[in-house]
């Protein structure tokens, strides 16, 4: 049997495939083309080891880490390339919030997070430990987010300040307001102290937003305010100072105003700012949102309609309540001789050395005189005075000092009766009888725990009590009379009761 094998012939397979297929195939696999096919089917040991090293971090961690890092960087670049710009993400978030406004149900809103609020506002509320809204906040925020005008009234201390600050922040956030846009929100307060307090709350709750805010009140440099007012987005002010800037500051413009807030609106009118408010409203654009708040409301609606409320939503939180004072408030009064009033006040202070007390007087001169007298008497706790004849910086210093102290006595006129939030006040003493029930309500609103009223004179004792009853003060909530001793002090039973209540 012949076997023809041509090792040098490239067609060896064709010639010998019939006689000895297996042997010739074995030889022909030595050609370059077949070697390539065989290498692809049977990978070499060296390449297999290399591939397994990059996939197994145990055998070669450095190679595996290098490959993993490259993959991670590539994925990161792809995500960054496909990511939307920040302004577009912000606009999409705003659109989602606005779409939810029509679905707001105030009855289901138990927490602030139940409202469609921006993350920046919610973060500020949580940082200030505000989680659950009060009744006035729950109802007002729902209407205000939908762009409606609101006329709100609630008991003092119910949280009206936060009820309008949240809509102010959300209104400007929806518009993506910037410093170049100018004035977007205007908040008018009756007194400097209330404006300062509102500004402090805004600074804490809205610190995560990029809006600029300013406090425009009397007693400060007008030129300093004029240089910065044109780039201020939110202005908190008093009526007189605002009108002065409207008349004298050429860079002040309110043509872009989005929302107007009137805090303690009835007080603004009672203080004689009716003409001032008329002039201010005439200089404001008609297409705006208006929120009006107060602890008490006048019977006439003409003054409120004059403030250009358009189809407002009425929020009367305690409309069915019999009394305008908080339910936790306990009230007492003492009838005494005129010459014994100072003695009784001193004995009360000596028996409450670890308490925080506010004493209201009728006028500035009375505050100044008794402040000097009690500083000489040294009752054993710090005494502060707050009245309208003080310089603005001094008033702010007294306000902050009383807030920081755990035990102190503040002698004040009605300048401290409206809207100011003094934390942990144990007692409010009314050395002189208030003029009307509204003043009484605002005075006792500085505390929600107890009220001690001294309102009597020997010659007009019966007249003052009858006057209090006529205004509904003495019968407001079981107002109880305490009997003084012959020496001018309170009876031991009264001290025992006050110590027990505290």
XYZ file of C-alpha atoms in Angstrom:
502
model
C 0.000 0.000 0.000
C 1.410 3.246 -1.105
C 1.232 6.425 0.954
C 1.907 9.660 -0.841
C 2.623 12.532 1.456
C 3.782 15.863 0.138
C 4.824 17.815 3.195
C 5.888 20.769 1.132
C 2.701 20.925 -0.919
C 0.043 23.374 0.288
C -2.658 21.024 -1.122
C -1.599 17.979 0.829
C -5.058 17.483 2.225
C -6.643 17.286 -1.192
C -4.248 14.613 -2.433
C -4.289 12.298 0.534
C -7.679 12.741 2.112
C -8.959 9.445 0.639
C -6.070 7.181 1.630
C -5.384 8.408 5.161
C -7.729 11.211 6.246
C -6.792 11.295 9.900
C -3.040 11.382 9.387
C -3.139 14.040 6.664
C -5.526 16.168 8.708
C -3.119 16.009 11.558
C -0.365 17.269 9.295
C -2.468 19.919 7.653
C -3.428 21.329 11.099
C 0.148 22.524 11.257
C -0.651 25.184 8.630
C -1.101 28.793 9.674
C -4.810 28.984 8.834
C -5.666 25.940 10.873
C -3.480 27.065 13.749
C -5.534 30.220 14.014
C -8.775 28.253 14.121
C -7.415 25.913 16.715
C -6.194 28.792 18.865
C -9.650 30.287 18.844
C -11.302 27.061 19.889
C -8.655 26.055 22.414
C -7.266 29.211 24.077
C -3.760 29.110 25.294
C -2.943 28.577 28.926
C -1.228 31.964 29.153
C -4.270 33.908 27.929
C -6.618 31.983 30.207
C -4.512 32.845 33.212
C -4.496 36.543 32.238
C -8.260 36.690 31.879
C -8.894 34.967 35.170
C -6.491 37.332 36.965
C -8.496 40.439 35.993
C -11.787 38.866 37.064
C -10.615 37.412 40.351
C -9.587 40.022 42.983
C -8.070 37.280 45.152
C -5.381 36.216 42.654
C -4.389 39.674 41.480
C -6.066 42.501 43.342
C -4.165 45.337 41.648
C -5.251 44.319 38.139
C -8.822 43.791 39.274
C -8.900 47.181 41.002
C -7.537 48.915 37.920
C -10.198 47.382 35.707
C -12.965 48.128 38.229
C -11.858 51.752 38.565
C -11.889 52.268 34.805
C -15.403 50.849 34.605
C -16.602 53.031 37.457
C -15.142 56.180 35.930
C -16.690 55.364 32.574
C -20.143 54.894 34.120
C -19.771 58.124 36.094
C -18.896 60.085 32.966
C -21.872 58.612 31.149
C -24.227 59.628 33.965
C -22.757 63.101 34.080
C -23.112 63.453 30.333
C -26.762 62.398 30.463
C -27.609 64.428 33.637
C -29.925 67.445 33.351
C -28.579 70.876 34.332
C -29.427 72.184 37.796
C -31.765 74.888 36.542
C -33.814 72.317 34.630
C -34.023 70.016 37.657
C -35.178 72.975 39.763
C -37.810 73.881 37.206
C -39.088 70.306 37.060
C -39.366 70.204 40.857
C -41.332 73.454 40.854
C -43.674 72.115 38.194
C -44.337 68.983 40.242
C -45.126 71.087 43.313
C -47.462 73.408 41.414
C -49.345 70.435 39.966
C -50.087 69.275 43.519
C -51.545 72.607 44.685
C -55.005 71.770 43.372
C -54.986 68.532 45.382
C -54.324 70.189 48.754
C -56.682 69.012 51.489
C -56.106 70.867 54.744
C -57.991 68.243 56.741
C -55.451 65.580 55.804
C -52.415 67.793 56.479
C -51.088 66.608 59.824
C -47.453 67.615 59.238
C -45.763 70.315 57.197
C -44.391 67.574 54.962
C -47.975 66.799 53.893
C -48.061 70.118 52.023
C -46.346 70.466 48.620
C -43.540 72.630 49.985
C -40.026 73.005 48.629
C -37.209 71.006 50.193
C -35.492 74.205 51.293
C -38.532 75.391 53.227
C -39.122 71.984 54.808
C -35.484 71.797 55.854
C -35.703 75.190 57.537
C -38.877 74.174 59.388
C -37.337 70.940 60.625
C -34.190 72.711 61.787
C -36.389 75.022 63.864
C -38.323 72.015 65.227
C -41.535 72.973 63.387
C -43.163 69.709 62.360
C -46.903 69.993 62.948
C -48.818 73.104 61.820
C -51.311 74.908 64.026
C -54.891 75.369 62.882
C -54.302 78.851 61.463
C -51.185 77.612 59.657
C -52.932 74.551 58.259
C -55.810 76.504 56.740
C -53.856 79.545 55.601
C -51.001 77.717 53.874
C -53.454 75.686 51.795
C -55.283 78.759 50.452
C -52.133 80.847 50.047
C -50.303 78.205 48.004
C -53.209 78.261 45.557
C -52.692 81.997 45.056
C -55.803 83.193 46.923
C -56.087 86.260 49.143
C -56.556 85.386 52.810
C -58.218 87.260 55.662
C -57.219 85.426 58.829
C -58.036 85.839 62.491
C -57.009 83.648 65.397
C -56.207 83.823 69.059
C -52.969 85.437 70.068
C -50.092 82.981 70.131
C -51.638 80.694 67.513
C -48.749 80.955 65.036
C -49.835 83.647 62.581
C -46.238 84.645 61.808
C -45.339 81.272 60.337
C -48.704 81.152 58.568
C -47.664 83.981 56.235
C -43.889 83.419 56.098
C -44.287 79.979 54.494
C -46.450 81.307 51.606
C -44.003 84.196 51.115
C -41.046 81.833 50.693
C -42.978 79.466 48.427
C -44.305 82.290 46.267
C -40.821 83.580 45.466
C -39.461 80.051 45.093
C -42.051 79.271 42.407
C -40.991 82.370 40.507
C -37.286 81.469 40.951
C -36.789 84.972 42.340
C -33.310 86.487 42.334
C -31.708 89.623 43.755
C -31.860 91.275 40.328
C -35.665 90.905 40.300
C -36.014 93.397 43.139
C -38.835 93.517 45.667
C -41.042 90.421 45.600
C -42.651 90.294 49.056
C -43.631 93.100 51.433
C -44.523 92.475 55.094
C -45.887 95.436 57.083
C -45.981 95.332 60.893
C -47.378 97.964 63.291
C -44.315 98.238 65.572
C -40.554 97.986 65.234
C -40.320 95.185 67.775
C -42.843 93.028 65.931
C -41.068 93.687 62.626
C -37.740 92.715 64.187
C -39.224 89.509 65.594
C -40.720 88.583 62.213
C -37.367 89.227 60.551
C -35.609 86.885 62.988
C -38.111 84.092 62.297
C -37.716 84.604 58.535
C -33.929 84.528 58.832
C -34.050 81.136 60.566
C -36.794 79.431 58.551
C -35.696 80.755 55.158
C -31.927 80.460 55.540
C -31.734 77.656 52.937
C -33.187 79.907 50.230
C -31.126 82.387 48.238
C -33.465 85.350 48.763
C -32.244 88.627 50.226
C -34.262 90.081 53.116
C -34.161 93.453 54.834
C -35.573 95.090 57.961
C -36.769 98.641 57.248
C -37.793 100.416 60.465
C -37.360 103.818 62.061
C -34.431 104.649 64.271
C -31.840 103.497 61.735
C -29.766 105.264 59.101
C -31.998 106.076 56.137
C -29.066 106.403 53.725
C -27.746 102.981 54.702
C -31.141 101.443 53.912
C -31.487 103.363 50.637
C -28.242 101.928 49.266
C -29.443 98.327 49.667
C -33.205 98.445 49.316
C -33.256 98.065 45.519
C -31.689 94.567 45.685
C -33.850 93.298 48.551
C -36.350 90.548 47.716
C -38.266 90.466 51.019
C -38.830 93.641 53.043
C -40.208 93.646 56.588
C -41.081 97.174 57.630
C -43.264 99.597 59.546
C -45.747 101.800 57.624
C -44.116 105.171 58.307
C -40.627 104.100 57.274
C -41.887 102.394 54.123
C -43.767 105.489 52.989
C -40.660 107.591 53.632
C -38.633 105.375 51.276
C -41.391 105.550 48.665
C -41.195 109.341 48.758
C -37.431 109.880 49.109
C -35.584 106.827 47.735
C -35.346 106.945 43.954
C -34.083 103.363 43.661
C -37.071 101.883 45.494
C -39.491 100.172 43.110
C -42.406 97.870 43.902
C -43.607 97.208 40.357
C -42.646 93.506 40.573
C -44.333 92.893 43.942
C -45.859 89.411 44.134
C -47.285 89.203 47.657
C -48.291 91.726 50.356
C -48.679 90.766 54.026
C -50.345 92.945 56.669
C -49.601 91.661 60.148
C -51.798 92.961 62.994
C -53.766 94.966 60.440
C -56.343 96.274 62.914
C -53.543 97.612 65.085
C -52.035 99.401 62.080
C -55.333 101.212 61.552
C -55.857 101.910 65.266
C -52.433 103.555 65.535
C -53.474 106.202 63.021
C -51.800 104.749 59.939
C -54.977 104.717 57.834
C -53.817 107.558 55.559
C -50.327 106.085 55.405
C -51.700 102.709 54.345
C -53.846 104.337 51.668
C -50.772 106.020 50.213
C -48.769 102.783 50.338
C -51.469 100.697 48.653
C -51.777 103.227 45.824
C -48.084 102.736 44.998
C -48.339 98.939 44.842
C -49.322 96.929 41.756
C -52.902 95.699 41.578
C -51.992 92.195 40.425
C -50.657 90.762 43.644
C -51.595 88.368 46.411
C -52.590 89.864 49.778
C -52.611 88.179 53.186
C -54.123 90.007 56.162
C -53.723 88.720 59.724
C -54.730 89.891 63.166
C -55.577 88.480 66.584
C -58.765 90.568 66.647
C -61.027 91.821 63.884
C -63.099 95.001 63.781
C -66.799 94.797 63.003
C -66.486 97.011 59.950
C -65.211 95.298 56.819
C -64.737 98.565 54.930
C -61.249 99.147 56.304
C -60.236 95.635 55.305
C -61.777 95.910 51.818
C -59.864 99.136 51.373
C -56.660 97.104 51.541
C -57.620 95.650 48.119
C -58.396 92.083 49.087
C -59.862 90.349 46.049
C -62.344 87.567 46.798
C -60.514 86.589 49.988
C -60.781 83.305 51.807
C -61.876 83.883 55.407
C -59.950 81.884 57.975
C -61.624 82.147 61.390
C -59.922 79.469 63.402
C -61.714 80.125 66.695
C -64.943 81.492 65.271
C -67.112 79.330 67.525
C -65.034 79.916 70.627
C -66.754 81.768 73.433
C -63.599 83.533 74.609
C -60.742 85.168 72.725
C -58.109 84.135 75.262
C -56.366 80.740 75.301
C -58.047 77.970 77.273
C -54.921 77.423 79.390
C -54.983 81.005 80.656
C -55.885 81.562 84.325
C -56.974 85.067 85.311
C -57.267 86.907 88.622
C -57.682 90.501 89.748
C -57.167 92.507 92.930
C -59.037 95.594 94.102
C -56.874 97.788 96.324
C -56.201 101.350 97.370
C -54.237 103.570 95.014
C -51.342 104.056 97.417
C -51.021 100.287 97.905
C -50.504 99.327 94.256
C -46.721 99.741 94.327
C -46.478 97.807 97.601
C -48.493 94.941 96.169
C -46.372 94.856 93.034
C -43.197 94.712 95.120
C -44.576 91.913 97.339
C -45.591 89.937 94.257
C -42.114 90.243 92.760
C -40.472 89.173 96.021
C -42.614 86.023 96.082
C -41.830 85.081 92.443
C -38.064 85.507 92.221
C -37.571 82.563 89.844
C -40.288 83.561 87.379
C -40.511 85.546 84.170
C -42.949 88.451 84.541
C -44.219 91.266 82.301
C -45.824 94.307 83.956
C -47.885 96.617 81.723
C -48.282 100.313 82.500
C -50.385 103.047 80.936
C -47.648 105.453 79.769
C -43.907 105.838 79.218
C -43.374 108.188 82.172
C -44.877 105.658 84.562
C -42.537 102.961 83.234
C -39.501 105.226 83.577
C -40.355 106.331 87.113
C -41.204 102.897 88.550
C -38.205 101.340 86.803
C -35.886 103.710 88.679
C -37.786 103.127 91.939
C -37.592 99.332 91.776
C -33.933 99.413 90.771
C -33.327 101.235 94.058
C -35.512 98.783 96.016
C -33.640 95.760 94.590
C -36.362 93.079 94.691
C -33.869 90.291 93.937
C -34.256 89.685 90.180
C -33.307 91.608 87.006
C -35.608 94.478 86.013
C -35.866 95.760 82.433
C -37.861 98.598 80.862
C -39.334 98.816 77.357
C -41.214 101.885 76.117
C -41.596 104.119 73.089
C -39.235 106.894 74.184
C -36.174 104.660 74.024
C -33.772 104.671 71.095
C -34.208 101.825 68.639
C -30.943 100.096 69.536
C -31.836 100.249 73.231
C -35.250 98.710 72.579
C -33.685 95.861 70.626
C -31.146 95.301 73.372
C -33.869 95.099 76.045
C -35.975 92.779 73.882
C -33.122 90.311 73.311
C -31.971 90.542 76.925
C -35.406 89.615 78.278
C -35.645 86.673 75.879
C -32.303 85.257 77.043
C -33.001 85.551 80.774
C -34.735 82.691 82.586
C -36.043 84.929 85.383
C -36.665 88.666 85.000
C -39.303 91.404 85.202
C -40.093 93.595 82.201
C -41.807 96.956 82.781
C -43.470 97.888 79.490
C -46.134 99.947 77.800
C -48.511 98.535 75.200
C -45.604 98.581 72.753
C -44.878 95.037 73.980
C -48.514 93.924 73.916
C -48.832 93.247 70.207
C -47.513 90.118 68.564
C -44.182 89.871 70.405
C -43.222 86.328 71.323
C -41.504 86.211 74.693
C -40.752 82.559 75.506
C -41.638 81.003 78.869
C -43.444 83.986 80.403
C -45.064 82.843 83.654
C -47.038 85.927 84.671
C -48.478 89.049 83.055
C -49.390 91.861 85.461
C -51.540 94.766 84.333
C -50.675 97.560 86.738
C -53.197 99.834 85.009
C -56.512 98.712 83.593
C -56.452 98.367 79.778
C -58.537 100.722 77.689
C -60.608 98.027 76.003
C -61.038 94.288 75.640
C -58.781 94.081 72.582
C -55.854 95.593 74.496
C -56.534 93.194 77.346
C -56.497 90.201 74.978
C -53.198 91.249 73.428
C -51.606 91.890 76.796
C -52.519 88.526 78.249
C -51.409 86.908 75.000
C -47.792 87.302 76.101
C -48.366 84.235 78.265
C -50.632 81.232 77.782
C -50.398 80.078 81.387
C -51.475 82.674 83.906
C -52.471 86.316 84.194
C -52.442 88.496 87.286
C -54.268 91.798 86.777
C -53.940 94.780 89.139
C -56.546 97.310 88.103
C -58.149 99.333 90.880
C -58.108 102.639 92.683
C -59.803 103.510 95.924
C -61.832 106.399 94.545
C -62.669 104.708 91.232
C -62.564 101.111 92.266
C -66.154 100.306 91.427
C -66.020 102.277 88.186
C -63.015 100.354 86.886
C -64.566 97.000 87.712
C -67.819 98.028 86.028
C -65.827 99.255 83.026
C -64.041 95.918 82.790
C -67.335 94.055 82.946
C -68.848 96.318 80.300
C -66.014 95.432 77.913
C -66.344 91.744 78.691
C -63.013 91.495 80.506
C -64.088 90.566 84.015
C -66.379 87.806 82.774
C -64.146 86.585 79.971
C -63.185 83.335 81.664
C -64.113 83.119 85.348
C -61.935 86.075 86.322
C -61.341 85.520 90.019
C -60.846 88.220 92.629
C -57.995 87.903 95.133
C -58.235 89.616 98.532
C -55.304 91.784 99.675
C -54.235 91.960 103.318
C -54.466 95.117 105.382
C -50.729 95.741 104.992
C -51.039 95.869 101.231
C -49.751 92.390 100.463
C -51.621 89.369 99.192
C -53.037 86.815 101.554
C -51.019 83.645 102.288
C -53.697 81.627 100.509
C -53.052 83.606 97.335
C -49.299 83.007 97.518
C -49.920 79.320 98.135
C -52.199 79.108 95.109
C -49.774 80.965 92.851
C -46.874 78.764 93.949
C -48.951 75.657 93.339
C -49.985 76.803 89.858
C -46.432 77.705 88.870
